[in-house]
Coordinates of C-alpha atoms in Angstrom, one line a residue:
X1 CA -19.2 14.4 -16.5
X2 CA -19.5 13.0 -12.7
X3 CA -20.2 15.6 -10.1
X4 CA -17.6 16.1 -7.5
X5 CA -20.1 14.1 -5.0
X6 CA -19.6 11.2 -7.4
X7 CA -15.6 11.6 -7.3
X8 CA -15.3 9.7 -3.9
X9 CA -11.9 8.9 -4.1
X10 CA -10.2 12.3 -4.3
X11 CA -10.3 12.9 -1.0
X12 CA -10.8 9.3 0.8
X13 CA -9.6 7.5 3.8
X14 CA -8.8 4.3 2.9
X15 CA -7.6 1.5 5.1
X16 CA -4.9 -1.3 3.9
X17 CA -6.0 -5.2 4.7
X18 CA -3.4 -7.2 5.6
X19 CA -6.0 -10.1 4.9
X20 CA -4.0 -12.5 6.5
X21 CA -3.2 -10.3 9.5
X22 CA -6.2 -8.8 10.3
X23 CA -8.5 -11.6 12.5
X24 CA -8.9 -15.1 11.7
X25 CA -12.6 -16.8 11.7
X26 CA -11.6 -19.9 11.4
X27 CA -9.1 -20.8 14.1
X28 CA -6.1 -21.8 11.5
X29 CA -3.8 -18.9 12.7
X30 CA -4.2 -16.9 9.6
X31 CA -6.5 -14.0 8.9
X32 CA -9.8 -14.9 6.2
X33 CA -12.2 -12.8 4.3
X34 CA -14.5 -14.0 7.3
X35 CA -12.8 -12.2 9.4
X36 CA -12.2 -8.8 7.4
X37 CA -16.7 -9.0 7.4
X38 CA -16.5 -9.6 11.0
X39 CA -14.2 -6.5 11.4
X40 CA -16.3 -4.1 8.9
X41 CA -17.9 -2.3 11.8
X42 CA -14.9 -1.6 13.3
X43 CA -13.9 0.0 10.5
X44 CA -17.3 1.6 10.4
X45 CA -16.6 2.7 13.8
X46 CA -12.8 4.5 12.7
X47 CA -14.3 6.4 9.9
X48 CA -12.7 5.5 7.3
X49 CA -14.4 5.5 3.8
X50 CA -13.1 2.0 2.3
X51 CA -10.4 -0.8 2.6
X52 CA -8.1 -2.0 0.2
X53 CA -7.6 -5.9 0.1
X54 CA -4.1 -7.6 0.1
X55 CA -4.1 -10.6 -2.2
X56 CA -6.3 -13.7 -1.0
X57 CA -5.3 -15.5 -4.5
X58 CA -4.8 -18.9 -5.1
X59 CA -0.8 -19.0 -4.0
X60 CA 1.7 -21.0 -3.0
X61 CA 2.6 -17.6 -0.7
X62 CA 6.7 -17.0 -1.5
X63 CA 5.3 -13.6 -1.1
X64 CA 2.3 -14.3 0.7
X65 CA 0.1 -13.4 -2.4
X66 CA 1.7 -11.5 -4.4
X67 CA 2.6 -14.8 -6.3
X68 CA -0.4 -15.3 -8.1
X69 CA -2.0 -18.5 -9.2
X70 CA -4.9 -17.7 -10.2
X71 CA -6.3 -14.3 -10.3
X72 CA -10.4 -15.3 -10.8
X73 CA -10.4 -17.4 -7.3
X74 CA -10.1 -17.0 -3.8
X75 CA -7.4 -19.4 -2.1
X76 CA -9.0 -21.7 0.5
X77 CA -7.2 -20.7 3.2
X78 CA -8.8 -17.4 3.0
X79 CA -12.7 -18.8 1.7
X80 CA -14.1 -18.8 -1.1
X81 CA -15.8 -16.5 -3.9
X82 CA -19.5 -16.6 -2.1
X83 CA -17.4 -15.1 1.1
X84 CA -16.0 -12.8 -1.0
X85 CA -19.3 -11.3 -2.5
X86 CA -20.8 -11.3 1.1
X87 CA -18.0 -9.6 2.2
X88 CA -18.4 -6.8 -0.4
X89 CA -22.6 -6.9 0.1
X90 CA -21.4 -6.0 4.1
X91 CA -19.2 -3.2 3.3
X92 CA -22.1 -1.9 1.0
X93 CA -24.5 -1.5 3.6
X94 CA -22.5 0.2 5.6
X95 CA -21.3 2.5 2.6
X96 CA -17.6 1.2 2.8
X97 CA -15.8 1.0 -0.3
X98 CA -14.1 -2.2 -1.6
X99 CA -10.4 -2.3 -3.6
X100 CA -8.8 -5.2 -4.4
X101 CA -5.1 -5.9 -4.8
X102 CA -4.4 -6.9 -8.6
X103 CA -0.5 -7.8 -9.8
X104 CA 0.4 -7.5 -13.4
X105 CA 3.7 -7.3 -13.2
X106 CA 4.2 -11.2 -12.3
X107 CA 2.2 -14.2 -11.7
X108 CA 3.2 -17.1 -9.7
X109 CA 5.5 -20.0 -10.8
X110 CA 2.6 -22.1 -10.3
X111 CA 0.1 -20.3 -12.7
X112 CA -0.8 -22.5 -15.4
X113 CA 0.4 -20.4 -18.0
X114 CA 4.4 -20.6 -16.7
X115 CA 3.6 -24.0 -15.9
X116 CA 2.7 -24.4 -19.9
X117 CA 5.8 -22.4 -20.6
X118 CA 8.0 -24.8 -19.1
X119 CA 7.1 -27.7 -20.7
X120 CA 6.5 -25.9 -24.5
X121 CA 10.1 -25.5 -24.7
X122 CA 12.2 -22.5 -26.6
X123 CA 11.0 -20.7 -28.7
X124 CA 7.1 -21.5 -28.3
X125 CA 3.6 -19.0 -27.9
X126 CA 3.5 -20.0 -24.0
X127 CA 7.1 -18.6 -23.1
X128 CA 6.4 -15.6 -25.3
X129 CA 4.2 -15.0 -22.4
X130 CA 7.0 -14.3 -20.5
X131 CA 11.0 -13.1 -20.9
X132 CA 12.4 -16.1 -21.9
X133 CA 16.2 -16.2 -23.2
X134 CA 19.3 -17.5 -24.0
X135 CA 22.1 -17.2 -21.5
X136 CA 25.4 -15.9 -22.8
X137 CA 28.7 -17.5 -23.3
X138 CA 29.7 -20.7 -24.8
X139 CA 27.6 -23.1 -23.0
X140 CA 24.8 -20.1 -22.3
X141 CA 25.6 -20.8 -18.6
X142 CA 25.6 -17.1 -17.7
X143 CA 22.3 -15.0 -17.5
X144 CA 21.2 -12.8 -20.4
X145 CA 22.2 -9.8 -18.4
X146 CA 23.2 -8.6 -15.4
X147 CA 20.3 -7.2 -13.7
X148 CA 19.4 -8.0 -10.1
X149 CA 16.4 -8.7 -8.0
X150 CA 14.6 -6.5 -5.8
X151 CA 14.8 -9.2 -3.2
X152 CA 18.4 -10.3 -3.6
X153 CA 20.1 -12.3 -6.3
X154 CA 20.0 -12.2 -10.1
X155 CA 17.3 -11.5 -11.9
X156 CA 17.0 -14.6 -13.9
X157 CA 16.5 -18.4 -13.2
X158 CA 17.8 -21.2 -15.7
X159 CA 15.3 -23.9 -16.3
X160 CA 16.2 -27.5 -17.7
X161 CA 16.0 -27.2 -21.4
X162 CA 19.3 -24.3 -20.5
X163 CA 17.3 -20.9 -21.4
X164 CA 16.4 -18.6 -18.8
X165 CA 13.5 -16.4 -17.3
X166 CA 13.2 -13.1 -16.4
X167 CA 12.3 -12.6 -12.2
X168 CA 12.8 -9.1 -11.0
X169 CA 11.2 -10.2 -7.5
X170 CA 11.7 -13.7 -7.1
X171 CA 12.6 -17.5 -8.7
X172 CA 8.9 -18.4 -7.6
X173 CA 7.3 -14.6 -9.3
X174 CA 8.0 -14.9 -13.1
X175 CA 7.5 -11.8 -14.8
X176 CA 4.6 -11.6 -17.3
X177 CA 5.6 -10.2 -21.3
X178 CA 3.3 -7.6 -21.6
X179 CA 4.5 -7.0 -25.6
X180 CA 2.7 -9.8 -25.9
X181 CA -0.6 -8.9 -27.0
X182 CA -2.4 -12.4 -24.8
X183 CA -0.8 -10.4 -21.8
X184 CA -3.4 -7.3 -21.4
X185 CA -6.0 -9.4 -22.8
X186 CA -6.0 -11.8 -19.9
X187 CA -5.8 -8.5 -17.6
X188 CA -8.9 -7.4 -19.4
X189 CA -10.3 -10.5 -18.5
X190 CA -9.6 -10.4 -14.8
X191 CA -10.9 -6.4 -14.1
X192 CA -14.0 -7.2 -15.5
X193 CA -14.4 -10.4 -13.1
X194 CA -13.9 -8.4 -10.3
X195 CA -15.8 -5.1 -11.5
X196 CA -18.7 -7.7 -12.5
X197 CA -18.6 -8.7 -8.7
X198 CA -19.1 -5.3 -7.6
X199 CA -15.2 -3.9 -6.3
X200 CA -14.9 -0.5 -6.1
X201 CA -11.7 -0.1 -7.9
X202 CA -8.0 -1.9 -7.8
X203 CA -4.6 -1.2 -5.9
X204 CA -2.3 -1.7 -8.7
X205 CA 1.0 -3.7 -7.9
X206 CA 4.6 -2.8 -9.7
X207 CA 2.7 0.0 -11.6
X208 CA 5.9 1.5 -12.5
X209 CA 7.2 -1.8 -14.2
X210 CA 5.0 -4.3 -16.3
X211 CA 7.4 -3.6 -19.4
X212 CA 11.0 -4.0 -19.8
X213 CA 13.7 -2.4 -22.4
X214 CA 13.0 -4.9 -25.5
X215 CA 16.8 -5.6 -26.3
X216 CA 17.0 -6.6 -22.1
X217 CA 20.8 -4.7 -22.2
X218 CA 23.1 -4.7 -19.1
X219 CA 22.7 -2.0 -16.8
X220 CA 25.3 0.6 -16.4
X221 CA 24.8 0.0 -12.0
X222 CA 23.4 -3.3 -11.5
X223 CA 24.3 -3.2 -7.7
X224 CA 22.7 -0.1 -7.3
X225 CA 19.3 -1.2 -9.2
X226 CA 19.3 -3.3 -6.4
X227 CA 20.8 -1.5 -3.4
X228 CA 17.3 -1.2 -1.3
X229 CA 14.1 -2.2 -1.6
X230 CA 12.6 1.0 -3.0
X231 CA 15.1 1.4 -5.6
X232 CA 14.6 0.7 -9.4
X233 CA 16.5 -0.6 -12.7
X234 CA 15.3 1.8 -15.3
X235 CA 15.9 -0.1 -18.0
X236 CA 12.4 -2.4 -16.3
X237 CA 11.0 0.1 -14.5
X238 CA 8.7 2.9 -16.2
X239 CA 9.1 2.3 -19.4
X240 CA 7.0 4.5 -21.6
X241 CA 4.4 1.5 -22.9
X242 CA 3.2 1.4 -19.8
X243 CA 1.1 4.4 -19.8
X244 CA -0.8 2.8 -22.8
X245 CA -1.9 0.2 -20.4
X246 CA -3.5 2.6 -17.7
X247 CA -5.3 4.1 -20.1
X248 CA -6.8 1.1 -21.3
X249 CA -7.6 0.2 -17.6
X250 CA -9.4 3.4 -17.5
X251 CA -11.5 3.6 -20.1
X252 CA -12.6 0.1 -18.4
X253 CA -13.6 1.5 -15.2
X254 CA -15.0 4.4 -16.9
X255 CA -17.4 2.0 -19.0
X256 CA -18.7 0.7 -15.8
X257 CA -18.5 4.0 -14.4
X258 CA -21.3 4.5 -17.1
X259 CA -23.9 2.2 -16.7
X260 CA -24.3 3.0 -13.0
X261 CA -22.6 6.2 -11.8
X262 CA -20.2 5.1 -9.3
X263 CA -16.3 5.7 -9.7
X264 CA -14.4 3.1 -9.8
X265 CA -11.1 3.7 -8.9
X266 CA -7.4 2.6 -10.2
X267 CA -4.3 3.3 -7.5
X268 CA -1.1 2.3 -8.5
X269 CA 2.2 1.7 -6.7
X270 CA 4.8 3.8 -8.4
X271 CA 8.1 4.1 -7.4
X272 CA 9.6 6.3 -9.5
X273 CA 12.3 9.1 -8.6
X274 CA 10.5 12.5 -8.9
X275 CA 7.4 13.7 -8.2
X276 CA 7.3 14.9 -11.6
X277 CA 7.5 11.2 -13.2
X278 CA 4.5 10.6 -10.7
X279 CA 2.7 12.7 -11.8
X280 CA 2.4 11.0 -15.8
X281 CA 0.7 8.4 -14.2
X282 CA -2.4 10.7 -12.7
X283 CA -3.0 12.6 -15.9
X284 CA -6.8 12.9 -16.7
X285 CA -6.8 9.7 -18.8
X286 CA -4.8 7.2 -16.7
X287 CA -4.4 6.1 -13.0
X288 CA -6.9 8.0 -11.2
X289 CA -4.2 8.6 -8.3
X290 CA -0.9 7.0 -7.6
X291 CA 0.6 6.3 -3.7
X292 CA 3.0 9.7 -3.0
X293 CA 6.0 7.3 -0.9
X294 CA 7.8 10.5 -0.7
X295 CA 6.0 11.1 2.7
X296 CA 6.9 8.2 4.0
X297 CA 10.4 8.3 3.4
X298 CA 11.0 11.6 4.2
X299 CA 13.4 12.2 7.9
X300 CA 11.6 13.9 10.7
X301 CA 12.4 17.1 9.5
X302 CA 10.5 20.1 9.0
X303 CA 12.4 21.4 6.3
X304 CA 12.0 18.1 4.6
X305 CA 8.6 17.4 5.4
X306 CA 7.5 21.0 3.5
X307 CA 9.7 19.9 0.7
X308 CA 8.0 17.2 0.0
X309 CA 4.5 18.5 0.2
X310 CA 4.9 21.1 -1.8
X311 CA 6.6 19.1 -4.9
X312 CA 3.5 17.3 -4.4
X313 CA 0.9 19.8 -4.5
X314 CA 3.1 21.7 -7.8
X315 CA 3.3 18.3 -9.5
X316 CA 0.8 15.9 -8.9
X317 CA -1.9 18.1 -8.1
X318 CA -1.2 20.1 -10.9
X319 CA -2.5 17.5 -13.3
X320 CA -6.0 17.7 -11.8
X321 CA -5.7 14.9 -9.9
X322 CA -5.3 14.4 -6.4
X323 CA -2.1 13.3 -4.0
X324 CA -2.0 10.1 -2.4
X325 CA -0.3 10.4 1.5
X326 CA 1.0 7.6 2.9
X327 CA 2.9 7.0 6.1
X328 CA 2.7 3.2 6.7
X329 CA 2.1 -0.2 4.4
X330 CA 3.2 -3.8 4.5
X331 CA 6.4 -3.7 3.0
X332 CA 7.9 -0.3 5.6
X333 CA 9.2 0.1 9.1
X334 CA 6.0 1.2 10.8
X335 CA 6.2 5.0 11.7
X336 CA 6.5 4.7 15.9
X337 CA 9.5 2.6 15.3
X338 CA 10.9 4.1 12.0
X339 CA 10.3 8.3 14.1
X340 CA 12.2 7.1 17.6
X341 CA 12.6 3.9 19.9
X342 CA 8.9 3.1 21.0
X343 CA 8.2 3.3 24.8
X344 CA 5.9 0.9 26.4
X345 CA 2.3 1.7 26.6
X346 CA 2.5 3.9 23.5
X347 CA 5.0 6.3 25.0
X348 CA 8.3 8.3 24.0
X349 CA 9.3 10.3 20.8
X350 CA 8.4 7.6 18.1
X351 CA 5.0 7.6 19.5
X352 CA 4.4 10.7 19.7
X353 CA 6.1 11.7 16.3
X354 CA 3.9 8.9 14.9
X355 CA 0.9 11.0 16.2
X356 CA 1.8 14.0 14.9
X357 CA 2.3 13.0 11.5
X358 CA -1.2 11.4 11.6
X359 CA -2.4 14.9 11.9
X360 CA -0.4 16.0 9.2
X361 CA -1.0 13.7 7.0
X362 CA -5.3 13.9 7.6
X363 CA -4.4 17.5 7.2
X364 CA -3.4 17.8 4.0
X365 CA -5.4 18.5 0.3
X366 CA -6.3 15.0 -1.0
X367 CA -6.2 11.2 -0.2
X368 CA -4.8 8.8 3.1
X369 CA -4.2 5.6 3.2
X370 CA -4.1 4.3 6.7
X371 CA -2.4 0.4 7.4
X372 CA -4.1 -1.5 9.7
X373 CA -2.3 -1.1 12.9
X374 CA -1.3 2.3 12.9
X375 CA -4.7 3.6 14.2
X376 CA -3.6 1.5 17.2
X377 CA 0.1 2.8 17.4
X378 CA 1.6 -0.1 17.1
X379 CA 5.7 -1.0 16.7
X380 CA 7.7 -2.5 14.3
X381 CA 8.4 -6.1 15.5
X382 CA 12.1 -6.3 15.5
X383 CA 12.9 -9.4 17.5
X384 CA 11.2 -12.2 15.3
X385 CA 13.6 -15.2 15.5
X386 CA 14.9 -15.7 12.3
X387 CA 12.8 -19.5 12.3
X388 CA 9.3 -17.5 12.1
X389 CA 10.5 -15.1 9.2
X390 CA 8.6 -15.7 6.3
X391 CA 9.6 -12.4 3.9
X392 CA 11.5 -13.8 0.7
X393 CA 14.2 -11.1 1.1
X394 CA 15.3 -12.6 4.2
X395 CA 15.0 -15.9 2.5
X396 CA 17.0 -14.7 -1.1
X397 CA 19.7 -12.6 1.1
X398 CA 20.0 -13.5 4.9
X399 CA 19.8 -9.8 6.1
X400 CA 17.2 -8.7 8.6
X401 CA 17.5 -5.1 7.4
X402 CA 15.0 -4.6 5.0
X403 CA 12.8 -7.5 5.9
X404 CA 9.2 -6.9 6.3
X405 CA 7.6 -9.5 8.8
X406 CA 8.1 -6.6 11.6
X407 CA 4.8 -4.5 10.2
X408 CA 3.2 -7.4 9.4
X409 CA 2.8 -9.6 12.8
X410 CA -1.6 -10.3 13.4
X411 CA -3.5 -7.6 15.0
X412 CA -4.5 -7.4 19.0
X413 CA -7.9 -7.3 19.0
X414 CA -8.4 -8.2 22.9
X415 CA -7.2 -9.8 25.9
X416 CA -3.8 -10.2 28.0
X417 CA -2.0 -12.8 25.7
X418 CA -1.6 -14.5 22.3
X419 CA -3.7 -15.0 20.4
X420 CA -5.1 -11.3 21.4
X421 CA -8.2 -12.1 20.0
X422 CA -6.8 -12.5 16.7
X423 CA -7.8 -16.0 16.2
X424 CA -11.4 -17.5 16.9
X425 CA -9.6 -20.8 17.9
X426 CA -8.4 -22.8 21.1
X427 CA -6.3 -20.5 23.3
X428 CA -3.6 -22.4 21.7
X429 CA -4.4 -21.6 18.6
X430 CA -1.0 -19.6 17.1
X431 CA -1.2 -16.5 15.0
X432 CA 1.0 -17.4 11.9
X433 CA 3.7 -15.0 13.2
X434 CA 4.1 -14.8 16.8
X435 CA 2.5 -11.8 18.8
X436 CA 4.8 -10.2 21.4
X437 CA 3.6 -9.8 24.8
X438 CA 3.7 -6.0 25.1
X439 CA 1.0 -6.3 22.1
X440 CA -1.5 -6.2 25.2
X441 CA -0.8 -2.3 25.6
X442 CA -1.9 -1.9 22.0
X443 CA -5.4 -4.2 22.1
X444 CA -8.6 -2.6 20.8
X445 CA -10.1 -3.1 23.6
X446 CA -7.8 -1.2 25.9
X447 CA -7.4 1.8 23.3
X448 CA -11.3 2.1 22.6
X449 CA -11.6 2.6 27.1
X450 CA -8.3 5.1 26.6
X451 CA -9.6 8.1 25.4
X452 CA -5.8 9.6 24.7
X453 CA -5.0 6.4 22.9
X454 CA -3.6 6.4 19.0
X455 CA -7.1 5.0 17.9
X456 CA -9.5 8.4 19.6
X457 CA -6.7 10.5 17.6
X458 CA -7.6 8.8 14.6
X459 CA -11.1 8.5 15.0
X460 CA -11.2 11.7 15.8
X461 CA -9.4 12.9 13.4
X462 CA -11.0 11.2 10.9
X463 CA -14.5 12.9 11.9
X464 CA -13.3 16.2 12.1
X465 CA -11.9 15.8 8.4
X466 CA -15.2 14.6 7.3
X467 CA -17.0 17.7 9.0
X468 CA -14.9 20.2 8.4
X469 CA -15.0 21.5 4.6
X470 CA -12.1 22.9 4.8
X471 CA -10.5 19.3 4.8
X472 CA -10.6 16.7 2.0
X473 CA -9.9 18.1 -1.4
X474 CA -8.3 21.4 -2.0
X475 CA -5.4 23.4 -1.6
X476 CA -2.9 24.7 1.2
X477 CA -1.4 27.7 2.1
X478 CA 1.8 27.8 4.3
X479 CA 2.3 30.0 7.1
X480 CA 5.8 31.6 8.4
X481 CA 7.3 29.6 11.2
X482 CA 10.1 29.5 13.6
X483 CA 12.7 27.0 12.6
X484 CA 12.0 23.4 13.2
X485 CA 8.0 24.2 13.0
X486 CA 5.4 23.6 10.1
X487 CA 2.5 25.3 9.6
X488 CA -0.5 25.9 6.8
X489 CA -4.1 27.0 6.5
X490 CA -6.7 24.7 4.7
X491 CA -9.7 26.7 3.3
X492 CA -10.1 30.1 5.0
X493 CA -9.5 29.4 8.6
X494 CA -8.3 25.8 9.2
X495 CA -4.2 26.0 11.0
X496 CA -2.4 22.7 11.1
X497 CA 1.0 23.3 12.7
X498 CA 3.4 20.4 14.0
X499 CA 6.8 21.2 16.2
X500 CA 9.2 19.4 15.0
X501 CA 11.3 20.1 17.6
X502 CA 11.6 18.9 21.4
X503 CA 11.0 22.2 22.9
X504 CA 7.3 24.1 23.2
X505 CA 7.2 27.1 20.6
X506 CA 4.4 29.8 20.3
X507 CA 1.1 28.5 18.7
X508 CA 0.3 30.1 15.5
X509 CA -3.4 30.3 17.0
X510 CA -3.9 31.9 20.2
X511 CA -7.3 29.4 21.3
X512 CA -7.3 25.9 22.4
X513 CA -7.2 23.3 19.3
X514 CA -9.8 21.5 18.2
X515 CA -7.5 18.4 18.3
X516 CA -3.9 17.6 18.8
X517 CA -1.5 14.9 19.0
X518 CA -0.6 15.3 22.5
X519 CA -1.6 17.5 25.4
X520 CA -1.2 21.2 24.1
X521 CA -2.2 24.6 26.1
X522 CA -3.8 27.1 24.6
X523 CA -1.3 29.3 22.8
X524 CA 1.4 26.6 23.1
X525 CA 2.9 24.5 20.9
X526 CA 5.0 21.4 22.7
X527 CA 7.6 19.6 21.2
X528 CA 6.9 16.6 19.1
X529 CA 3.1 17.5 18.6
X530 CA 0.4 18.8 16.2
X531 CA -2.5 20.5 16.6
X532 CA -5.7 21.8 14.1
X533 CA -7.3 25.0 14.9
X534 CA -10.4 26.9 13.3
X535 CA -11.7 30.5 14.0
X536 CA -14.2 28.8 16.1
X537 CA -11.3 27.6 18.3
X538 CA -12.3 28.3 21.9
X539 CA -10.3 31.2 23.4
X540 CA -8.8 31.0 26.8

């Protein structure tokens, strides 16, 4: 069995590439593999203990990657496969972990094997592959059923020949059969080309779905299978087969595991509705841990916020594994917009809710996964013109609502203007999606010279949770509170308390923190802020 030293991932810090967002080495506008090596030390510099990759696949990019071509490659305009293994020989050496991005759920329409499907006709091995069907009615013009897609529309797509496929994204993101037995074999395939390349483990897409009800019936609420992003049709979402699958994918890490001693770790993206259903995905012989989204959804409430910690700690921490906080990703409102309208320079209540829930969230017994950008407190963009927007649900539906450009505009690196050092081109080199102006406030360079900036709270933060032993794996114990206030102890001694409210409230330690969100007396809790104390706490 590994020691708890070798279990690295229990209580990690990982950050999320936006490959394509993240800074661009080659002048083309779009972030590179190049430039994720170019931006380890950074990253070194933050603390955080690995990255996760978004896809950098061979992909005609409906969904910028997650339509995947070819999972063995790296698509030109992000390198190649020798950039790739330097790229993973870099974060080595500076003992940063290395995830990649894998989607099983569906591949791109491009992939050879759809490609094959389409011109095998009915009936044939290549569009077992996938969901292929007969429509219904006389003339089979109407779909096999009524599902939708989780980007707008129906869920299926007629092709020439008159049958239909099965899409619960989009037209251009077929889903893959995984009844048929060529399915988890290719999968097989593709973890051990990456694991042979030395990744650290895998961000799994879709967890929750891969297979769907084998008779493909109507369901009872199509609209509401579709309503928002986040919600699921369960007669394609967590099916029970699909638990088979993440043990496989275990026992495959854990055979590499063997030969060398170092974890390799399996994260999945499940949406499911309770914390209870999350928690069959992190038993002992399947994912190691699973994102907890409930965080991240939850209002800023305190009442809320408690709520959902503590299903988390009873459920998913009750089966030995570990819970997963998030507060930001690529596909959600970033947390200074989604918490209150953002002030310039990092100011007013988003911001500094957005800080407070940072120390919350590196707080708490477990793992964080940190987006790129958030360590830097930036905004949602919400004034894109709709000729730049590139997300497929704006594309499939026309409504800006749920769209998801906003989070995922190119980091500012440096500088007064566009390109913010994003881009190692001409000054007039363009970030694929246009920077604001205002990004300026938000630069590395002017948060690494502001010592109250969002990035020192992280960093900080981040150092303190890898000193301190009483943060990182374990448990929490809560503390009474005044309304509108949460507070718990980690280990023996460690407070973490966050006001809620807009008002100052009596500390539950009596000494100056050791860090806080915003300026906060000794004894004094303000409004809007959090704060960690120790026993060691100095004492006014």
């Amino acid at each position: 069995m590994l020691s708890k030293y070798d279990r690295w991932w229990r209580d990690a810090v990982i950050y999320q590439v936006y490959v394509r967002s993240f800074l661009d080495s080659t002048g083309d506008g779009v972030g590179d593999l190049a430039g994720v090596r170019a931006g380890l030390p950074y990253l070194k510099k933050l603390g955080v203990d690995g990255i996760w990759l978004s896809p950098f696949y061979p992909s005609p990019q409906h969904d910028h990657g997650y339509d995947v071509a070819d999972y063995c490659e790296v698509d030109p305009v992000f390198g190649d496969l020798a950039e790739f293994d330097l790229l993973v020989q870099a974060a080595r050496r500076l003992g940063i972990k290395v995830l990649l991005d894998v989607v099983p759920n569906h591949c791109s329409s491009e992939h050879p094997w759809f490609r094959e499907a389409l011109d095998a006709g009915p009936g044939s091995p290549a569009r077992a592959r996938f969901h292929f069907a007969d429509g219904r009615g006389p003339d089979g013009a109407e779909p096999p059923n009524n599902w939708h897609a989780m980007f707008g529309g129906p869920a299926w797509t007629r092709v020439a020949d008159g049958q239909w496929y099965l899409h619960m994204f989009t037209p251009e993101q077929p889903d893959w059969n995984w009844r048929n037995s060529e399915i988890p074999a290719e999968f097989d395939r593709i973890l051990r080309f990456w694991l042979d390349r030395g990744v650290d483990g895998f961000r799994i897409d879709v967890a929750a779905g891969l297979f769907k009800h084998p008779e493909l019936p109507d369901s009872d609420d199509p609209e509401a299978d579709a309503r928002t992003r986040d919600s699921v049709n369960p007669l394609a979402w967590n099916q029970p087969e699909v638990h088979e699958v993440w043990r496989h994918w275990r026992s495959v890490c854990e055979e590499y595991t063997a030969r060398d001693g170092r974890e390799r770790l399996l994260v999945g993206e499940v949406s499911v509705p309770t914390a209870r259903e999350h928690a069959q995905y992190v038993r002992e012989d399947e994912l190691h841990q699973a994102f907890f989204f409930d965080l991240l959804g939850a209002a800023w409430d305190a009442d809320a916020f408690r709520k959902v910690v503590s299903e988390a700690m009873q459920d998913i921490a009750g089966t030995g594994s570990t819970v997963t906080w998030v507060l930001n990703n690529h596909d959600q409102v970033r947390t200074v917009t989604r918490y209150g309208e953002p002030a310039p320079g990092g100011s007013g209540l988003g911001a500094a809710r957005a800080r407070a829930a940072a120390l919350l969230m590196l707080a708490l017994p477990g793992a964080a996964y940190i987006y790129q950008g958030e360590e830097l407190g930036l905004p949602e963009v919400v004034d894109l013109p709709d000729d730049v927007l590139t997300d497929p649900i704006f594309r499939r539906t026309g409504d800006r609502a749920r769209i998801r450009d906003g989070c995922r505009v190119p980091l500012p690196w440096s500088g007064q203007a566009s390109p913010f050092g994003f881009t190692s081109g001409a000054e007039s080199a363009k970030p694929w999606l246009p920077q604001p102006e205002y990004f300026a406030e938000y630069a590395f360079d002017r948060a690494l010279v502001d010592t109250r900036s969002f990035w020192h709270l992280y960093r900080d933060g981040l150092q303190l949770r890898s000193a301190l032993p009483q943060l990182g794996e374990g448990t929490l114990r809560w503390l009474d509170t005044p309304p509108g206030v949460l507070a718990f102890v980690r280990g023996d001694d460690l407070v973490c308390a966050v006001n809620f409210g807009t008002t100052p409230v009596p500390a539950p330690v009596s000494g100056t923190p050791l860090l806080s969100s915003g300026p906060c007396p000794a004894g004094v809790l303000p409004g809007s802020t959090a704060a960690w104390w120790t026993d060691d706490s100095p004492t006014p």
